[in-house]
C-alpha cells in the first residue's frame, strides 16, 4: 500500500466520523483489520491490501488528528469557502480538506504541495469538477495564507 492509498483510507474514515457516534479508537480498531479490509475489497479496490503497521499508524495519526482538530480545521474551511455556507459543503469534500489541512499543519514530514495535490486527485474520484475546483481553491488559499514553507 502506498501513502496516497493510506491517505484515501484516512479520508474514508474521517468521512465516517461525520455520522458515527463510535469513539475514534473503536472506529479505527474495527476498520483497520485484515478482516475489515477483506470484507470491503469486493466493493472497493482500495481495500484489497490491508495496511502494514507503519501504514496503519499513519492512518490512525491522520484520523485522530482530524478528530482532535475538527473545529480548527472546519474554521479554516469556513474562512476560505467564499460564498458557501459550511453546511452546504459535501461531507466527502470536507473530509478531504480536513485530512489535507491536518497534514499541512501538523505533519511536517509531508510536503504541503504533495498533500494538496493528493487531496485534489482524491477529490476527482468522489466529487464533481466544480467541487474539485472549490476544494483546490480553498486548499490553495489556506496554504498561501496560513502556512509558511
Short mmCIF file of C-alpha atoms in Angstrom, two decimals:
data_model
loop_
_atom_site.label_atom_id
_atom_site.label_comp_id
_atom_site.label_asym_id
_atom_site.label_seq_id
_atom_site.Cartn_x
_atom_site.Cartn_y
_atom_site.Cartn_z
CA UNK A 1 0.00 0.00 0.00
CA UNK A 2 1.36 3.40 -0.95
CA UNK A 3 0.91 6.59 1.04
CA UNK A 4 -1.80 8.03 -1.23
CA UNK A 5 -3.87 4.87 -0.68
CA UNK A 6 -3.41 5.20 3.08
CA UNK A 7 -4.40 8.87 2.80
CA UNK A 8 -7.56 7.96 0.89
CA UNK A 9 -8.48 5.39 3.54
CA UNK A 10 -7.93 8.07 6.18
CA UNK A 11 -10.35 10.28 4.24
CA UNK A 12 -12.94 7.47 4.21
CA UNK A 13 -12.58 7.11 7.98
CA UNK A 14 -12.66 10.88 8.53
CA UNK A 15 -15.85 10.99 6.47
CA UNK A 16 -17.30 8.23 8.65
CA UNK A 17 -16.58 10.37 11.72
CA UNK A 18 -19.24 12.76 10.40
CA UNK A 19 -22.06 10.36 11.14
CA UNK A 20 -20.93 7.84 13.74
CA UNK A 21 -21.08 8.09 17.49
CA UNK A 22 -18.34 5.49 17.98
CA UNK A 23 -15.26 6.57 19.88
CA UNK A 24 -12.38 7.25 17.50
CA UNK A 25 -10.23 4.36 18.73
CA UNK A 26 -13.13 1.91 18.44
CA UNK A 27 -13.74 3.00 14.86
CA UNK A 28 -10.05 2.68 13.98
CA UNK A 29 -9.70 -0.69 15.70
CA UNK A 30 -12.71 -2.05 13.80
CA UNK A 31 -11.77 -0.66 10.39
CA UNK A 32 -8.02 -1.27 10.30
CA UNK A 33 -8.12 -5.07 10.41
CA UNK A 34 -7.40 -7.61 7.71
CA UNK A 35 -10.97 -8.92 8.09
CA UNK A 36 -12.49 -5.46 7.60
CA UNK A 37 -10.36 -4.90 4.51
CA UNK A 38 -11.28 -8.32 3.12
CA UNK A 39 -14.98 -7.54 3.59
CA UNK A 40 -14.65 -4.26 1.68
CA UNK A 41 -12.25 -5.47 -1.02
CA UNK A 42 -15.01 -6.71 -3.32
CA UNK A 43 -16.75 -3.32 -3.25
CA UNK A 44 -13.68 -1.11 -3.47
CA UNK A 45 -10.23 -2.00 -4.84
CA UNK A 46 -8.75 0.47 -2.36
CA UNK A 47 -9.21 -2.19 0.33
CA UNK A 48 -7.53 -5.09 -1.47
CA UNK A 49 -4.39 -4.72 0.61
CA UNK A 50 -4.55 -4.27 4.37
CA UNK A 51 -2.11 -1.71 5.76
CA UNK A 52 1.09 -2.82 7.44
CA UNK A 53 1.91 -1.48 10.91
CA UNK A 54 3.58 1.71 9.60
CA UNK A 55 0.71 2.47 7.22
CA UNK A 56 -1.91 1.75 9.88
CA UNK A 57 -0.13 4.14 12.24
CA UNK A 58 -0.10 6.85 9.54
CA UNK A 59 -3.87 6.36 9.02
CA UNK A 60 -4.51 6.41 12.78
CA UNK A 61 -2.42 9.55 13.18
CA UNK A 62 -4.34 11.32 10.42
CA UNK A 63 -7.81 10.29 11.55
CA UNK A 64 -7.13 11.01 15.22
CA UNK A 65 -5.67 14.37 14.27
CA UNK A 66 -8.69 15.27 12.15
CA UNK A 67 -10.96 14.25 15.02
CA UNK A 68 -8.98 16.21 17.63
CA UNK A 69 -8.66 19.34 15.48
CA UNK A 70 -12.07 19.22 13.75
CA UNK A 71 -13.24 22.63 14.99
CA UNK A 72 -9.97 24.30 13.96
CA UNK A 73 -9.96 22.62 10.53
CA UNK A 74 -13.62 23.45 9.94
CA UNK A 75 -12.83 27.05 10.86
CA UNK A 76 -10.23 27.20 8.11
CA UNK A 77 -12.62 25.64 5.61
CA UNK A 78 -15.34 28.16 6.52
CA UNK A 79 -12.83 31.04 6.34
CA UNK A 80 -11.79 30.22 2.77
CA UNK A 81 -15.14 28.92 1.47
CA UNK A 82 -16.08 32.26 -0.04
CA UNK A 83 -19.79 32.35 -0.83
CA UNK A 84 -20.53 28.91 0.63
CA UNK A 85 -22.02 28.13 4.00
CA UNK A 86 -20.21 25.30 5.73
CA UNK A 87 -23.45 23.26 5.85
CA UNK A 88 -23.59 23.33 2.04
CA UNK A 89 -20.19 21.69 1.60
CA UNK A 90 -20.46 17.96 0.81
CA UNK A 91 -19.27 15.72 3.67
CA UNK A 92 -16.73 13.96 1.45
CA UNK A 93 -15.29 17.30 0.34
CA UNK A 94 -14.94 18.49 3.91
CA UNK A 95 -13.30 15.17 4.91
CA UNK A 96 -10.78 15.57 2.06
CA UNK A 97 -9.97 19.13 3.10
CA UNK A 98 -9.72 18.27 6.81
CA UNK A 99 -7.21 15.48 6.14
CA UNK A 100 -5.13 17.70 3.84
CA UNK A 101 -5.16 20.65 6.23
CA UNK A 102 -4.18 18.41 9.13
CA UNK A 103 -1.22 17.09 7.14
CA UNK A 104 -0.15 20.61 6.19
CA UNK A 105 -0.42 21.96 9.74
CA UNK A 106 0.74 19.01 11.84
CA UNK A 107 2.76 16.60 9.72
CA UNK A 108 5.97 18.37 8.64
CA UNK A 109 7.24 15.14 7.07
CA UNK A 110 4.54 15.51 4.37
CA UNK A 111 5.33 18.24 1.80
CA UNK A 112 2.46 20.74 1.57
CA UNK A 113 2.34 20.53 -2.22
CA UNK A 114 2.08 16.75 -2.10
CA UNK A 115 -0.74 16.86 0.46
CA UNK A 116 -2.72 19.37 -1.61
CA UNK A 117 -2.08 17.60 -4.91
CA UNK A 118 -3.17 14.25 -3.46
CA UNK A 119 -6.28 15.81 -1.93
CA UNK A 120 -7.29 17.22 -5.32
CA UNK A 121 -6.60 13.90 -7.07
CA UNK A 122 -8.68 12.01 -4.49
CA UNK A 123 -11.46 14.60 -4.82
CA UNK A 124 -11.63 13.86 -8.56
CA UNK A 125 -12.73 10.32 -7.71
CA UNK A 126 -15.61 11.38 -5.48
CA UNK A 127 -16.76 14.88 -6.39
CA UNK A 128 -17.98 16.91 -9.37
CA UNK A 129 -15.48 19.02 -11.32
CA UNK A 130 -16.97 22.16 -9.73
CA UNK A 131 -16.45 20.78 -6.23
CA UNK A 132 -12.89 19.73 -7.12
CA UNK A 133 -12.15 23.32 -8.20
CA UNK A 134 -13.72 24.55 -4.96
CA UNK A 135 -11.52 22.18 -2.89
CA UNK A 136 -8.40 23.19 -4.83
CA UNK A 137 -9.19 26.87 -4.32
CA UNK A 138 -9.75 26.51 -0.59
CA UNK A 139 -6.61 24.43 -0.07
CA UNK A 140 -4.51 26.80 -2.19
CA UNK A 141 -5.74 29.87 -0.29
CA UNK A 142 -5.28 28.09 3.02
CA UNK A 143 -1.68 27.12 2.18
CA UNK A 144 -0.78 30.62 0.93
CA UNK A 145 -2.33 32.45 3.89
CA UNK A 146 -1.85 30.14 6.87
CA UNK A 147 1.38 28.27 6.25
CA UNK A 148 4.90 29.41 5.62
CA UNK A 149 7.04 26.77 3.99
#
